[in-house]
Amino acid sequence: MKWRNESPTMKMATIKIKITILTAVLVMGSVVYAAAPPHDSENASLAVPVAHSSAEADAMRIHGEQRYRANCGRCHAAPQKFPPRMMATIVRHMRVRATITEEDMRLVLFYMSQ
């Protein structure tokens, strides 16, 4: 083993080099991960649900309002209007904080983006 013949200064230099290499690998991995396109499941949860008929849209809006009042209305007043992408980010964030289901999140998002 090389450690027995090396001085303490050389041991520290070797450790610093290994830490520097490890840090560089982790940073590069983070950059590659951040640059990768999001998975389809992430995009699906951010998309505003689409109603195929006006009756379906009305039903989704009513259910979304009910879910909003049950889950969000405890802490928040009547909803403000935001652009759909911003609203999707807000609802997704609040889904985690309020522990609501994926279906509730989709209906609330539909209601909030109408």
mmCIF file of C-alpha atoms in Angstrom:
data_model
loop_
_atom_site.group_PDB
_atom_site.id
_atom_site.type_symbol
_atom_site.label_atom_id
_atom_site.label_comp_id
_atom_site.label_asym_id
_atom_site.label_seq_id
_atom_site.Cartn_x
_atom_site.Cartn_y
_atom_site.Cartn_z
ATOM 1 C CA MET A 1 0.000 0.000 0.000
ATOM 2 C CA LYS A 2 1.275 3.445 -0.901
ATOM 3 C CA TRP A 3 0.174 5.119 2.345
ATOM 4 C CA ARG A 4 2.934 3.594 4.464
ATOM 5 C CA ASN A 5 5.740 5.256 2.546
ATOM 6 C CA GLU A 6 4.052 8.623 1.981
ATOM 7 C CA SER A 7 4.466 11.594 4.250
ATOM 8 C CA PRO A 8 1.392 13.114 5.941
ATOM 9 C CA THR A 9 1.571 16.025 3.499
ATOM 10 C CA MET A 10 1.400 13.653 0.533
ATOM 11 C CA LYS A 11 -1.521 11.795 2.113
ATOM 12 C CA MET A 12 -3.455 15.056 2.506
ATOM 13 C CA ALA A 13 -2.646 16.088 -1.064
ATOM 14 C CA THR A 14 -3.914 12.731 -2.354
ATOM 15 C CA ILE A 15 -7.119 13.042 -0.318
ATOM 16 C CA LYS A 16 -7.685 16.598 -1.586
ATOM 17 C CA ILE A 17 -7.239 15.445 -5.185
ATOM 18 C CA LYS A 18 -9.758 12.615 -4.674
ATOM 19 C CA ILE A 19 -12.266 15.000 -3.083
ATOM 20 C CA THR A 20 -11.809 17.477 -5.943
ATOM 21 C CA ILE A 21 -12.389 14.753 -8.541
ATOM 22 C CA LEU A 22 -15.456 13.472 -6.691
ATOM 23 C CA THR A 23 -16.864 17.002 -6.445
ATOM 24 C CA ALA A 24 -16.293 17.584 -10.165
ATOM 25 C CA VAL A 25 -18.061 14.328 -11.042
ATOM 26 C CA LEU A 26 -21.041 15.231 -8.835
ATOM 27 C CA VAL A 27 -21.303 18.726 -10.328
ATOM 28 C CA MET A 28 -21.128 17.371 -13.873
ATOM 29 C CA GLY A 29 -23.772 14.775 -13.033
ATOM 30 C CA SER A 30 -26.034 17.474 -11.636
ATOM 31 C CA VAL A 31 -25.617 19.604 -14.751
ATOM 32 C CA VAL A 32 -26.443 16.656 -17.019
ATOM 33 C CA TYR A 33 -29.470 15.743 -14.895
ATOM 34 C CA ALA A 34 -30.748 19.335 -14.869
ATOM 35 C CA ALA A 35 -30.337 19.649 -18.634
ATOM 36 C CA ALA A 36 -32.233 16.417 -19.365
ATOM 37 C CA PRO A 37 -35.828 16.860 -20.541
ATOM 38 C CA PRO A 38 -38.443 15.994 -17.901
ATOM 39 C CA HIS A 39 -40.094 12.582 -17.982
ATOM 40 C CA ASP A 40 -43.533 12.170 -19.515
ATOM 41 C CA SER A 41 -45.115 11.574 -16.099
ATOM 42 C CA GLU A 42 -43.890 14.971 -14.914
ATOM 43 C CA ASN A 43 -45.262 16.668 -18.035
ATOM 44 C CA ALA A 44 -48.577 14.859 -17.691
ATOM 45 C CA SER A 45 -49.105 16.125 -14.161
ATOM 46 C CA LEU A 46 -48.398 19.712 -15.257
ATOM 47 C CA ALA A 47 -50.758 19.680 -18.229
ATOM 48 C CA VAL A 48 -54.152 21.311 -17.801
ATOM 49 C CA PRO A 49 -56.796 18.603 -18.284
ATOM 50 C CA VAL A 50 -58.859 18.939 -21.454
ATOM 51 C CA ALA A 51 -62.617 18.449 -21.577
ATOM 52 C CA HIS A 52 -64.001 16.939 -24.770
ATOM 53 C CA SER A 53 -67.493 18.416 -24.464
ATOM 54 C CA SER A 54 -69.119 21.352 -22.747
ATOM 55 C CA ALA A 55 -71.013 19.009 -20.408
ATOM 56 C CA GLU A 56 -67.755 17.331 -19.419
ATOM 57 C CA ALA A 57 -66.126 20.747 -18.920
ATOM 58 C CA ASP A 58 -68.982 21.862 -16.679
ATOM 59 C CA ALA A 59 -68.746 18.668 -14.620
ATOM 60 C CA MET A 60 -64.956 18.986 -14.290
ATOM 61 C CA ARG A 61 -65.305 22.646 -13.285
ATOM 62 C CA ILE A 62 -67.897 21.778 -10.607
ATOM 63 C CA HIS A 63 -65.809 18.901 -9.260
ATOM 64 C CA GLY A 64 -62.706 21.090 -9.369
ATOM 65 C CA GLU A 65 -64.450 23.820 -7.385
ATOM 66 C CA GLN A 66 -65.629 21.266 -4.822
ATOM 67 C CA ARG A 67 -62.110 19.845 -4.494
ATOM 68 C CA TYR A 68 -60.700 23.378 -4.235
ATOM 69 C CA ARG A 69 -63.091 24.261 -1.409
ATOM 70 C CA ALA A 70 -62.398 20.974 0.404
ATOM 71 C CA ASN A 71 -58.601 21.027 0.049
ATOM 72 C CA CYS A 72 -57.496 24.593 -0.619
ATOM 73 C CA GLY A 73 -60.315 26.702 0.836
ATOM 74 C CA ARG A 74 -59.208 25.911 4.368
ATOM 75 C CA CYS A 75 -56.245 28.262 3.950
ATOM 76 C CA HIS A 76 -56.912 30.274 0.785
ATOM 77 C CA ALA A 77 -59.598 32.748 -0.265
ATOM 78 C CA ALA A 78 -61.255 32.670 -3.672
ATOM 79 C CA PRO A 79 -58.772 31.851 -6.435
ATOM 80 C CA GLN A 80 -56.906 34.478 -8.401
ATOM 81 C CA LYS A 81 -56.348 34.134 -12.101
ATOM 82 C CA PHE A 82 -52.830 33.194 -13.149
ATOM 83 C CA PRO A 83 -51.468 31.959 -16.485
ATOM 84 C CA PRO A 84 -52.000 28.176 -16.863
ATOM 85 C CA ARG A 85 -48.287 27.280 -16.599
ATOM 86 C CA MET A 86 -47.900 29.313 -13.425
ATOM 87 C CA MET A 87 -51.089 27.822 -12.000
ATOM 88 C CA ALA A 88 -49.815 24.305 -12.795
ATOM 89 C CA THR A 89 -46.631 25.006 -10.851
ATOM 90 C CA ILE A 90 -48.555 26.426 -7.898
ATOM 91 C CA VAL A 91 -51.024 23.540 -7.780
ATOM 92 C CA ARG A 92 -48.256 20.958 -8.099
ATOM 93 C CA HIS A 93 -46.354 22.579 -5.223
ATOM 94 C CA MET A 94 -49.455 22.762 -3.064
ATOM 95 C CA ARG A 95 -50.299 19.145 -3.863
ATOM 96 C CA VAL A 96 -47.225 18.126 -1.895
ATOM 97 C CA ARG A 97 -47.903 20.524 0.966
ATOM 98 C CA ALA A 98 -51.614 19.699 1.266
ATOM 99 C CA THR A 99 -51.206 15.989 0.425
ATOM 100 C CA ILE A 100 -53.994 15.917 -2.149
ATOM 101 C CA THR A 101 -54.407 13.181 -4.731
ATOM 102 C CA GLU A 102 -53.356 13.375 -8.366
ATOM 103 C CA GLU A 103 -57.023 13.422 -9.448
ATOM 104 C CA ASP A 104 -57.834 16.257 -7.025
ATOM 105 C CA MET A 105 -54.834 18.172 -8.340
ATOM 106 C CA ARG A 106 -55.986 17.778 -11.949
ATOM 107 C CA LEU A 107 -59.535 18.886 -11.172
ATOM 108 C CA VAL A 108 -58.364 21.874 -9.108
ATOM 109 C CA LEU A 109 -55.979 22.819 -11.913
ATOM 110 C CA PHE A 110 -58.822 22.638 -14.448
ATOM 111 C CA TYR A 111 -61.017 24.792 -12.208
ATOM 112 C CA MET A 112 -58.257 27.308 -11.515
ATOM 113 C CA SER A 113 -57.277 27.690 -15.171
ATOM 114 C CA GLN A 114 -60.813 28.372 -16.491
#
